[in-house]
mmCIF file with all atom_site columns, C-alpha atoms in Angstrom:
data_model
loop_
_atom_site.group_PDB
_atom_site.id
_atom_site.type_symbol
_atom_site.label_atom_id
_atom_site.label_alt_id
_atom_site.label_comp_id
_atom_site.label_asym_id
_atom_site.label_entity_id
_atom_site.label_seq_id
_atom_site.pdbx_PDB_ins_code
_atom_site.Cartn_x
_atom_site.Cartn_y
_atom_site.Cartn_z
_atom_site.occupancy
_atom_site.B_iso_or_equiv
_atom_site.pdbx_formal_charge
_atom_site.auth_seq_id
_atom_site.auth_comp_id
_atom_site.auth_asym_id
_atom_site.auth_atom_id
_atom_site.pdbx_PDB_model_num
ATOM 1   C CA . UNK A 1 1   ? 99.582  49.058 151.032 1.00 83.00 ? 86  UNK A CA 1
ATOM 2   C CA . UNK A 1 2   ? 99.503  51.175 148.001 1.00 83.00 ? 87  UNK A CA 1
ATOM 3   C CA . UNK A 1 3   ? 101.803 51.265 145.209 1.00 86.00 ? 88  UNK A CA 1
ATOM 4   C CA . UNK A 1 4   ? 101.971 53.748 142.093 1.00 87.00 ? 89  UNK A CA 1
ATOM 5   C CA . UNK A 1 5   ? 103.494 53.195 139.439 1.00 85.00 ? 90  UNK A CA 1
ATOM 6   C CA . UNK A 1 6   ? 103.949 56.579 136.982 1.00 85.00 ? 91  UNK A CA 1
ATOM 7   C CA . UNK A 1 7   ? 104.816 55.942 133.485 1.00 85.00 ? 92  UNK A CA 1
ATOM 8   C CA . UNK A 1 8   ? 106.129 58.873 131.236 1.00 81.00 ? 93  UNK A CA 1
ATOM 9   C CA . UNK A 1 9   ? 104.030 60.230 128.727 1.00 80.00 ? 94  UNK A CA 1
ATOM 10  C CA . UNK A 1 10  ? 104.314 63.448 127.931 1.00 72.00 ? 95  UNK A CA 1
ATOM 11  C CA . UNK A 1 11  ? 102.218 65.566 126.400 1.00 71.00 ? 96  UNK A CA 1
ATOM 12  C CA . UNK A 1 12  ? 103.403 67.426 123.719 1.00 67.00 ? 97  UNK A CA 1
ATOM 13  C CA . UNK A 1 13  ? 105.592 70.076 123.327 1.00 62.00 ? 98  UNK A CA 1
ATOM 14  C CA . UNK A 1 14  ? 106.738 69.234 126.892 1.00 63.00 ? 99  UNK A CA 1
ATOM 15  C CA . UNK A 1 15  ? 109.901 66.389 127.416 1.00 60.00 ? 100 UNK A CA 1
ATOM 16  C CA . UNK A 1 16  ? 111.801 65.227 124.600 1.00 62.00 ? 101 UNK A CA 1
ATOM 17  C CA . UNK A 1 17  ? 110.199 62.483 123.229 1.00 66.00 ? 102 UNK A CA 1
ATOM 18  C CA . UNK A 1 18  ? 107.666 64.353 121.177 1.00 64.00 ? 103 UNK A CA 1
ATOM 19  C CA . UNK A 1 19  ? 110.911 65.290 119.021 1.00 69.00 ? 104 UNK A CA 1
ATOM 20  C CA . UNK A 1 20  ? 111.426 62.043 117.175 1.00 74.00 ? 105 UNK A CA 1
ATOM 21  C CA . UNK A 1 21  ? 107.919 62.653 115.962 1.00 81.00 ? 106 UNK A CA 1
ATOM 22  C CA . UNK A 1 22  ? 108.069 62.446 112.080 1.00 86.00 ? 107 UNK A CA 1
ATOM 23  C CA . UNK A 1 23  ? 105.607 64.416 111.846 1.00 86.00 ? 108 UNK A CA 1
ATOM 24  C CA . UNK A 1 24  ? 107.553 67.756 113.365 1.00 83.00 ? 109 UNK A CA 1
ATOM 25  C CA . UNK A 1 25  ? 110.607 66.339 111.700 1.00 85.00 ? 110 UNK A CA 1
ATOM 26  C CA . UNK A 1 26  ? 107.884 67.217 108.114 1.00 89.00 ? 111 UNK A CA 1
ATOM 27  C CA . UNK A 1 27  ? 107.079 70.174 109.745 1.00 88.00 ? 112 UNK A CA 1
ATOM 28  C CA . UNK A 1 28  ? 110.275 71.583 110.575 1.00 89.00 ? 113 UNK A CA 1
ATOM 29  C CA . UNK A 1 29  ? 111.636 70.286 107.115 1.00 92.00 ? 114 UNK A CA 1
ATOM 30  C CA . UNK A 1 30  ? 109.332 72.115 105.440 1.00 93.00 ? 115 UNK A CA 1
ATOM 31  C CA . UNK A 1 31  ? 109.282 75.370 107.139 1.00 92.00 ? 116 UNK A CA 1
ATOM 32  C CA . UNK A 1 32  ? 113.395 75.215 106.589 1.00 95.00 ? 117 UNK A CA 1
ATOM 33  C CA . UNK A 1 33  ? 113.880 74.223 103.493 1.00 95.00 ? 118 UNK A CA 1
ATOM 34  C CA . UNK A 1 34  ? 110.544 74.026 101.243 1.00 94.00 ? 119 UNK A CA 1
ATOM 35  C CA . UNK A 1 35  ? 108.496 77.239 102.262 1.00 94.00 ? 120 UNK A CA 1
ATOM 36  C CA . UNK A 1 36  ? 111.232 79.389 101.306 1.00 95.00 ? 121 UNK A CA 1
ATOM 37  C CA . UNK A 1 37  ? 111.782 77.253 97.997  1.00 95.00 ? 122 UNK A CA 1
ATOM 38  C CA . UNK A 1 38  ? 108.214 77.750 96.570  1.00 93.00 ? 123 UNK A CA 1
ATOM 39  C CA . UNK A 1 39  ? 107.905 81.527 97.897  1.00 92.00 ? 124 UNK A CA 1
ATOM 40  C CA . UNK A 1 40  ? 111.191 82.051 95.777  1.00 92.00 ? 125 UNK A CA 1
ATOM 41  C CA . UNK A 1 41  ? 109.646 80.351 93.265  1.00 91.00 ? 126 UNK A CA 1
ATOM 42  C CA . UNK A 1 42  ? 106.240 81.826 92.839  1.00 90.00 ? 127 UNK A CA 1
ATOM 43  C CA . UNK A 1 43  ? 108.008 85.109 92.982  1.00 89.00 ? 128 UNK A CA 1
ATOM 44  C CA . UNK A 1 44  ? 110.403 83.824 89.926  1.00 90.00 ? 129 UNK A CA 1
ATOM 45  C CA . UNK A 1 45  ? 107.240 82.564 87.726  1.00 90.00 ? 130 UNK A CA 1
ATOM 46  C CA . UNK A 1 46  ? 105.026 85.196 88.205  1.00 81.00 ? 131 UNK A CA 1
ATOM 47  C CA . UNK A 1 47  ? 104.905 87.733 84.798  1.00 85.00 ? 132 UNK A CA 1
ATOM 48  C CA . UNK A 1 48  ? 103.845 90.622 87.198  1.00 90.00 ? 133 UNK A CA 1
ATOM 49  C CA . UNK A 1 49  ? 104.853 91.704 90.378  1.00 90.00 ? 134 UNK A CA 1
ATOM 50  C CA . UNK A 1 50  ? 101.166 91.030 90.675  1.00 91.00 ? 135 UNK A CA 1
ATOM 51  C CA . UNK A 1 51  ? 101.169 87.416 89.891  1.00 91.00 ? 136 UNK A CA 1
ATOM 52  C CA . UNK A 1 52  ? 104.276 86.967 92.140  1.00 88.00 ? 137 UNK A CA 1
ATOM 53  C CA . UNK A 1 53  ? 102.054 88.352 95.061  1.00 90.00 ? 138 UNK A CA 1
ATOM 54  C CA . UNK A 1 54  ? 98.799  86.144 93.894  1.00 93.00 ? 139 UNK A CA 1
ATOM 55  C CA . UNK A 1 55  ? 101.239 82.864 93.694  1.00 93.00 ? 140 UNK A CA 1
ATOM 56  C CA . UNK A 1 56  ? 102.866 83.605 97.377  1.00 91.00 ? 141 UNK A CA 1
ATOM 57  C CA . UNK A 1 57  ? 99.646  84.238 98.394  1.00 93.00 ? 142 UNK A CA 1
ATOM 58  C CA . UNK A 1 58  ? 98.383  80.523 96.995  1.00 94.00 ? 143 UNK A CA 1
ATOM 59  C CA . UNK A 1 59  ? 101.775 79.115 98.844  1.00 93.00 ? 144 UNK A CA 1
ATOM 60  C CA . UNK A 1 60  ? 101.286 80.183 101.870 1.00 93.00 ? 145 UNK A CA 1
ATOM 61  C CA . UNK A 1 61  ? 97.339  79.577 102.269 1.00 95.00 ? 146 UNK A CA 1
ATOM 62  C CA . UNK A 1 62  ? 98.514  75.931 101.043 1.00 94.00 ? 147 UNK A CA 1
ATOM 63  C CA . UNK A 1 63  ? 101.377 76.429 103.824 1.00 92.00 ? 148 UNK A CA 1
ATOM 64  C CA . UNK A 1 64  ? 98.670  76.875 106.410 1.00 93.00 ? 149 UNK A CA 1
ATOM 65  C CA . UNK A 1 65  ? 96.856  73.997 105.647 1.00 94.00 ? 150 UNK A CA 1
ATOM 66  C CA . UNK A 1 66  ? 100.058 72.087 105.226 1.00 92.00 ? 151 UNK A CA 1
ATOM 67  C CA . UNK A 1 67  ? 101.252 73.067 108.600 1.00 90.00 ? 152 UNK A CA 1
ATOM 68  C CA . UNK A 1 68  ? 97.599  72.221 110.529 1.00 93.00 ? 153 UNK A CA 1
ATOM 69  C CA . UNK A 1 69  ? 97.521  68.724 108.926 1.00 93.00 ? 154 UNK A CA 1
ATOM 70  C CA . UNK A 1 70  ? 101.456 68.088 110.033 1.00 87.00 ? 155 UNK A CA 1
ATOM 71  C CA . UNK A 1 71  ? 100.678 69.251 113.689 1.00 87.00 ? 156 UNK A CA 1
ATOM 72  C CA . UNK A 1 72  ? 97.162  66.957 113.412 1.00 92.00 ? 157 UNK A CA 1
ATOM 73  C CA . UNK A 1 73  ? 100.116 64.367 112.677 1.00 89.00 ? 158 UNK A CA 1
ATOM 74  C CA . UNK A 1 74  ? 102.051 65.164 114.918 1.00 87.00 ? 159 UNK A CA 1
ATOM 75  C CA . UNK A 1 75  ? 99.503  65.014 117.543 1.00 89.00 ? 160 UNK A CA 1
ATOM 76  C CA . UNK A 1 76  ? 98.132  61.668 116.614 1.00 91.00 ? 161 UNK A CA 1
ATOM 77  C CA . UNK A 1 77  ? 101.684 60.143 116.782 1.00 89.00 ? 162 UNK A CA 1
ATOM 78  C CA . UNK A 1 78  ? 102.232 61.612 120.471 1.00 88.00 ? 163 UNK A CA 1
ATOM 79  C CA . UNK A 1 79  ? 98.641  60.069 121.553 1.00 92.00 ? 164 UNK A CA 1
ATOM 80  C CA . UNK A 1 80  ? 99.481  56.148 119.985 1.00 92.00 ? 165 UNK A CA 1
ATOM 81  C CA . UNK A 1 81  ? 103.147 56.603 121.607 1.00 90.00 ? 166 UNK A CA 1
ATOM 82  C CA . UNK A 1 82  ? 101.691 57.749 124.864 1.00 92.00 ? 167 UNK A CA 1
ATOM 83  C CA . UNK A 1 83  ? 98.704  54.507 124.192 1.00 94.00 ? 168 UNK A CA 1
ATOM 84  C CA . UNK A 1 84  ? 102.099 52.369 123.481 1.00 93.00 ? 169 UNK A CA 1
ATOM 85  C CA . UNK A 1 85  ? 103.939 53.525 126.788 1.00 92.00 ? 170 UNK A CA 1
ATOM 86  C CA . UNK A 1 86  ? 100.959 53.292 128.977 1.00 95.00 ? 171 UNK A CA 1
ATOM 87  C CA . UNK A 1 87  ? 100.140 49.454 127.682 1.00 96.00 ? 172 UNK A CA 1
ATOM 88  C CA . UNK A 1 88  ? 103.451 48.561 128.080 1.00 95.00 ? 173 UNK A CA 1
ATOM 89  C CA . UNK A 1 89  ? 103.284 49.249 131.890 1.00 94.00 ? 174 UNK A CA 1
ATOM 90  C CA . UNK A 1 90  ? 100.362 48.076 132.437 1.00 95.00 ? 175 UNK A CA 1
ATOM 91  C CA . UNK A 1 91  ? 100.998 44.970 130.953 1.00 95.00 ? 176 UNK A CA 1
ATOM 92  C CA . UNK A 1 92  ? 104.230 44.664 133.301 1.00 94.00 ? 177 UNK A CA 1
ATOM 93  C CA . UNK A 1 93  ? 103.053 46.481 136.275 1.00 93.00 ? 178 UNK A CA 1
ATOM 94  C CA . UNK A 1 94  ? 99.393  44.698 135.986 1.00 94.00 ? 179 UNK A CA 1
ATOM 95  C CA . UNK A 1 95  ? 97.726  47.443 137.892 1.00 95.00 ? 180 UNK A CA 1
ATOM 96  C CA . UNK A 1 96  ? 94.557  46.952 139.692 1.00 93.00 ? 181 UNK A CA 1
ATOM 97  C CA . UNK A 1 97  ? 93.285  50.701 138.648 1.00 95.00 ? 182 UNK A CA 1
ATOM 98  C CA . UNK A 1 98  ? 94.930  53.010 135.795 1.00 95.00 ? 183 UNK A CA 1
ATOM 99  C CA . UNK A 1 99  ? 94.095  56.943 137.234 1.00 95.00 ? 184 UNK A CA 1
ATOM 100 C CA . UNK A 1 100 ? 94.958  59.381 134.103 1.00 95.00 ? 185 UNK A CA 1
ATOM 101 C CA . UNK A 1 101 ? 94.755  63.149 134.708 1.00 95.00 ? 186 UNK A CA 1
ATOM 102 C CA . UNK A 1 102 ? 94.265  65.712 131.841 1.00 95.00 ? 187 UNK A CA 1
ATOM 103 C CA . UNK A 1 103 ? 96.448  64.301 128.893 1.00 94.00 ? 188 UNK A CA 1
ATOM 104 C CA . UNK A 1 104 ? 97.294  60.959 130.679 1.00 94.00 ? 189 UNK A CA 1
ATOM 105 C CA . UNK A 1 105 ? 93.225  60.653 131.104 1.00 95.00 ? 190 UNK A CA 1
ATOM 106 C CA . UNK A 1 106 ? 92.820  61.050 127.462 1.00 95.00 ? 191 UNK A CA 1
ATOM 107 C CA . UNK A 1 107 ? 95.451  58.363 126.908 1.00 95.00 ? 192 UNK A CA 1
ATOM 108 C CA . UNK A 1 108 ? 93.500  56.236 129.276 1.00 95.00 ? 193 UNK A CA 1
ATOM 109 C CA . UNK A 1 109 ? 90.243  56.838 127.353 1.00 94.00 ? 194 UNK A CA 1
ATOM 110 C CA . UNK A 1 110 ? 91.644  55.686 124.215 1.00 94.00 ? 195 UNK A CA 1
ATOM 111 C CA . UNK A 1 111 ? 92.830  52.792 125.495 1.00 94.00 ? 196 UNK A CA 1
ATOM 112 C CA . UNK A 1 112 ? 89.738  52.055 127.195 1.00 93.00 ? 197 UNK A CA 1
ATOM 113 C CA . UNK A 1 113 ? 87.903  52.880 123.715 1.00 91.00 ? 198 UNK A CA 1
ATOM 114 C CA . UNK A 1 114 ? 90.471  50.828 121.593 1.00 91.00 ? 199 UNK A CA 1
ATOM 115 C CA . UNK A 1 115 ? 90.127  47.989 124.306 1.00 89.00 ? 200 UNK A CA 1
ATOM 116 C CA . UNK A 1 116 ? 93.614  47.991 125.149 1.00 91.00 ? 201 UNK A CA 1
ATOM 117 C CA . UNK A 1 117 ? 92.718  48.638 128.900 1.00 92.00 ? 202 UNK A CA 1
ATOM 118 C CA . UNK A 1 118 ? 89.799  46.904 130.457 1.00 90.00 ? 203 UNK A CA 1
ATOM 119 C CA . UNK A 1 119 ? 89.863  47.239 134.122 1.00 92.00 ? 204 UNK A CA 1
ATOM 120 C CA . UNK A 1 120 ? 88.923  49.673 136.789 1.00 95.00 ? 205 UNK A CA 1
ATOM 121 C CA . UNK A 1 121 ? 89.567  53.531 135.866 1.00 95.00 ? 206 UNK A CA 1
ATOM 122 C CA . UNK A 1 122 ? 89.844  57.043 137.042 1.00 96.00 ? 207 UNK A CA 1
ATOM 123 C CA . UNK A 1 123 ? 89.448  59.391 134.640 1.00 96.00 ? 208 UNK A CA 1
ATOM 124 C CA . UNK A 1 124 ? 90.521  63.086 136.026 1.00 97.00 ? 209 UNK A CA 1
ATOM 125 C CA . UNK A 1 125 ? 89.778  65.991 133.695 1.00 97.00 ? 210 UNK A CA 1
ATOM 126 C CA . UNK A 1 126 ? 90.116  64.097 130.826 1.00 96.00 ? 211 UNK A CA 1
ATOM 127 C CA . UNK A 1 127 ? 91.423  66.389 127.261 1.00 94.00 ? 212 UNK A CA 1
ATOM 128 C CA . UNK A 1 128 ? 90.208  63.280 124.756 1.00 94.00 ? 213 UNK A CA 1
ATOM 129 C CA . UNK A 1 129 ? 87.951  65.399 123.030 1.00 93.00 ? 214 UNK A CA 1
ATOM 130 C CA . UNK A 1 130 ? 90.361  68.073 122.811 1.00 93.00 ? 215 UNK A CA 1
ATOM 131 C CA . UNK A 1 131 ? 93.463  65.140 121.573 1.00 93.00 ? 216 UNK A CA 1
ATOM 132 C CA . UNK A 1 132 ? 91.004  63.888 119.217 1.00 93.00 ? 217 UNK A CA 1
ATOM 133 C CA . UNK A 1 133 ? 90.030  67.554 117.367 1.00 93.00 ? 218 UNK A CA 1
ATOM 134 C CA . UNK A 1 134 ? 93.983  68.588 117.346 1.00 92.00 ? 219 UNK A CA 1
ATOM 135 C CA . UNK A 1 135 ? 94.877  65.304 115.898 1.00 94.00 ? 220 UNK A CA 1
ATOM 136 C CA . UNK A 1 136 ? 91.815  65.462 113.921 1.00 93.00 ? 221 UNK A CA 1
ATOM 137 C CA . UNK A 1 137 ? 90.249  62.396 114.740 1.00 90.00 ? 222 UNK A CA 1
ATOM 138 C CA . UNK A 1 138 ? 86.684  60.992 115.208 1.00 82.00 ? 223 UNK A CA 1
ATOM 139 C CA . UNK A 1 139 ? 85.327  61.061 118.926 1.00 75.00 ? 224 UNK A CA 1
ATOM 140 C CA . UNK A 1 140 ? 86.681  58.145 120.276 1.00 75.00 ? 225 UNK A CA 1
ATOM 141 C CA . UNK A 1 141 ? 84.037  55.668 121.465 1.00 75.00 ? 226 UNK A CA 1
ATOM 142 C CA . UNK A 1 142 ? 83.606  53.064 124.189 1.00 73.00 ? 227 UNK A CA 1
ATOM 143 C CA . UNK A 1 143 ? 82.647  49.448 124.008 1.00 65.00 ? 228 UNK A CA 1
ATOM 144 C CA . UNK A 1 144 ? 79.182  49.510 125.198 1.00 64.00 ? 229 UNK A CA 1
ATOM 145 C CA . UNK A 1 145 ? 78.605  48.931 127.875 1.00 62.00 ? 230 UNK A CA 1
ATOM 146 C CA . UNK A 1 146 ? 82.143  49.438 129.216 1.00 67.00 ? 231 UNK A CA 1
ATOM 147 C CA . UNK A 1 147 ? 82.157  45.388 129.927 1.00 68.00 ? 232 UNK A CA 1
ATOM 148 C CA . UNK A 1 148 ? 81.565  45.599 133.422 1.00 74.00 ? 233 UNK A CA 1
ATOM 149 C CA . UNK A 1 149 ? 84.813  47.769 134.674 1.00 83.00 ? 234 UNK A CA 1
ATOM 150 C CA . UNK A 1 150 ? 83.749  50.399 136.314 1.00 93.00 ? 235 UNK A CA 1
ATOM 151 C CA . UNK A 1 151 ? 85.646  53.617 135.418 1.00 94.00 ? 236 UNK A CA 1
ATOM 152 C CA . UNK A 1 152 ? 84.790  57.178 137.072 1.00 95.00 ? 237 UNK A CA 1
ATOM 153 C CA . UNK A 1 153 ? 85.304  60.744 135.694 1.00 96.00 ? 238 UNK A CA 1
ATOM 154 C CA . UNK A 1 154 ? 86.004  63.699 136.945 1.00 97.00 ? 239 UNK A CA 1
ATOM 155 C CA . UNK A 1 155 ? 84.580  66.517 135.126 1.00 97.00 ? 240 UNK A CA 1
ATOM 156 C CA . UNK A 1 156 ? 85.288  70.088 136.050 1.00 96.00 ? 241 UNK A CA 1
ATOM 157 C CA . UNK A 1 157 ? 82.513  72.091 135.142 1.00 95.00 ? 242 UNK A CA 1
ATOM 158 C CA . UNK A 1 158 ? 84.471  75.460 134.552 1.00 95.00 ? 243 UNK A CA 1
ATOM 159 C CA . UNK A 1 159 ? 87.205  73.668 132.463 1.00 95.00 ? 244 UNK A CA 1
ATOM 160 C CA . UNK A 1 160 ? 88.265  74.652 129.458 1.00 93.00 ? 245 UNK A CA 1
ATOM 161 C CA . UNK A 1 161 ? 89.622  71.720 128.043 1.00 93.00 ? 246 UNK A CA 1
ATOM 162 C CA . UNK A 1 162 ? 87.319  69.158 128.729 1.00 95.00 ? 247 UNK A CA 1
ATOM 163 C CA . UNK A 1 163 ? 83.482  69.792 126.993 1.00 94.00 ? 248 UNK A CA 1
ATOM 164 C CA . UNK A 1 164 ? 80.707  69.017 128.761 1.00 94.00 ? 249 UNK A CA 1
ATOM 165 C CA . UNK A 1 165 ? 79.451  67.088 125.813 1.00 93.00 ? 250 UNK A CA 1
ATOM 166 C CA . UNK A 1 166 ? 82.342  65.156 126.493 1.00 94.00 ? 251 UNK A CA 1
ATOM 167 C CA . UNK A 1 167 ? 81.121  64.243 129.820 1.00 95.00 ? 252 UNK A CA 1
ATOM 168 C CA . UNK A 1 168 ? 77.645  63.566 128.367 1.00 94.00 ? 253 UNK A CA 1
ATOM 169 C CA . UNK A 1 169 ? 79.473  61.257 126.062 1.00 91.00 ? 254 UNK A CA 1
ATOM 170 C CA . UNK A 1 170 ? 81.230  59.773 128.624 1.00 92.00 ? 255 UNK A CA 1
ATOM 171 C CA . UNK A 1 171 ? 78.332  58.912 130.641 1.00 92.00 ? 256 UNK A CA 1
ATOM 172 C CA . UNK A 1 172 ? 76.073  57.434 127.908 1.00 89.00 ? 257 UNK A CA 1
ATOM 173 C CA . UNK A 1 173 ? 79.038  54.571 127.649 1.00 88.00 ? 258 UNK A CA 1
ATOM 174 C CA . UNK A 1 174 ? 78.320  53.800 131.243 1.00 89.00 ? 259 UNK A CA 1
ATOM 175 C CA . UNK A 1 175 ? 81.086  55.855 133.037 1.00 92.00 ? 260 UNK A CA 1
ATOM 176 C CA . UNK A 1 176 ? 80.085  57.193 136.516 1.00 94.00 ? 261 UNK A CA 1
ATOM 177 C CA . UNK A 1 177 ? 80.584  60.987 135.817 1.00 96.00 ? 262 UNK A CA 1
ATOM 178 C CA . UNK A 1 178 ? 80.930  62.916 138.928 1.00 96.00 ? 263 UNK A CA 1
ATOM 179 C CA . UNK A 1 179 ? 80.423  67.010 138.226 1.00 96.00 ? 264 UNK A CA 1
ATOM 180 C CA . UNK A 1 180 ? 82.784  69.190 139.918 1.00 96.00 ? 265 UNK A CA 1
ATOM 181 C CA . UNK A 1 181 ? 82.403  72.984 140.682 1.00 96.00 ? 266 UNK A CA 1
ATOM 182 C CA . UNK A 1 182 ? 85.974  73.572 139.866 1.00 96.00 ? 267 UNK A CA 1
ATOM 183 C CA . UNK A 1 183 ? 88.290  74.100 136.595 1.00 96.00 ? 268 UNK A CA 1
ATOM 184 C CA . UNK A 1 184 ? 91.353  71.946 134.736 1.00 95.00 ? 269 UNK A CA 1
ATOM 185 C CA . UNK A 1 185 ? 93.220  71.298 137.807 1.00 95.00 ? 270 UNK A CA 1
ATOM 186 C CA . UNK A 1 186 ? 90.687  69.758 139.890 1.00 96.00 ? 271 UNK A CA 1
ATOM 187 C CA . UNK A 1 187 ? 92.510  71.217 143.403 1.00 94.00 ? 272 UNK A CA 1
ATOM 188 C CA . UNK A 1 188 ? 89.326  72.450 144.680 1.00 93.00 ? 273 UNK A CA 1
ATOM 189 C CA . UNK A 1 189 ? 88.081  68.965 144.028 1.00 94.00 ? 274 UNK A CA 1
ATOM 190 C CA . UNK A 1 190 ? 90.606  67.061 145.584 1.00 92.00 ? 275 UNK A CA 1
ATOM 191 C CA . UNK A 1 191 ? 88.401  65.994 149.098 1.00 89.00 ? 276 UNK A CA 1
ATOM 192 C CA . UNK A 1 192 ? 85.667  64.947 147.054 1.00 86.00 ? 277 UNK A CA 1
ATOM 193 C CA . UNK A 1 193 ? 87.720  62.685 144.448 1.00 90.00 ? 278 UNK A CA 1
ATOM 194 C CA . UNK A 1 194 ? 89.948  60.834 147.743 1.00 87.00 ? 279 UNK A CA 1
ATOM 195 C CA . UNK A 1 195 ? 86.554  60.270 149.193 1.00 79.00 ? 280 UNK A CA 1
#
């Protein structure tokens, strides 16, 4: 008999967990209440209408850069929450095998690389590459060798999301990397991932 057990992590923007993230609280703060302070400003200290432009100019490059490093924030809070959810069922639910598609696989291989999960793993489409550039984070790296559990990927080899130097990467730290003539979703896939 097979049980599943499904914990809930979403991936941002979806659900309404990502919302307590202080990091959107920053961004939305500042988009609200301190972008439109400074452009009024710069517009107020500038001596020519000139100036004015070359300050708002200056505040919103700085704006852009602001706003990337808040949503790299933001992103990097929603992958340790999802890391905190997932190790809090497994260590109630003690599963035999932790299966994480797309986001929920990138959560797994954190966990996996942070040694907070240790045991047998299926890795489907993975995005941990793609988590670790929007939270702008080093590659995340496994233990090597992966202490004995074995843990299988999927990678789709028309799949935007997940790089095939990922899957290189993935299989230099021991992982069993199974190449799929597919994209994201993996449905063509399906036969060969039961079997």
């Amino acid at each position: 008999e097979v049980e599943f057990e499904e914990p809930t992590i979403p991936m941002p923007p979806a659900g309404l967990r990502w919302c307590i993230n202080p990091f959107w609280c920053l961004l939305l703060l500042y988009l609200a209440v301190g972008l439109p302070l400074l452009l009024d400003q710069a517009a107020k200290i500038g001596s020519t209408p000139a100036m004015s432009g070359i300050l708002q100019g200056v505040v919103v490059l700085v704006t852009l850069l602001l706003a990337r490093a808040l949503i790299a924030g933001l992103v990097w809070f929603a992958i340790r929450d999802g890391m905190r959810v997932a190790s809090a069922h497994i260590q109630s639910y003690r599963p035999d095998v932790v299966i994480g598609f797309s986001w929920g696989g990138g959560v797994a291989c954190w966990l996996l690389a942070e040694k907070g999960w240790s045991g047998p793993t299926l890795l489907l489409a993975p995005t941990a590459a793609a988590m670790g550039r929007a939270a702008w984070c080093r590659e995340r790296r496994f233990p090597e060798p992966l202490d004995g559990c074995p843990v299988h990927v999927f990678h789709a080899q028309h799949d935007g999301f997940c790089p095939e130097k990922q899957a290189r990467s993935l299989e230099r730290s021991g992982c069993k990397v199974h190449y799929c003539d597919d994209d994201h979703m993996l449905l063509r896939s399906v036969r060969d991932i039961v079997h």
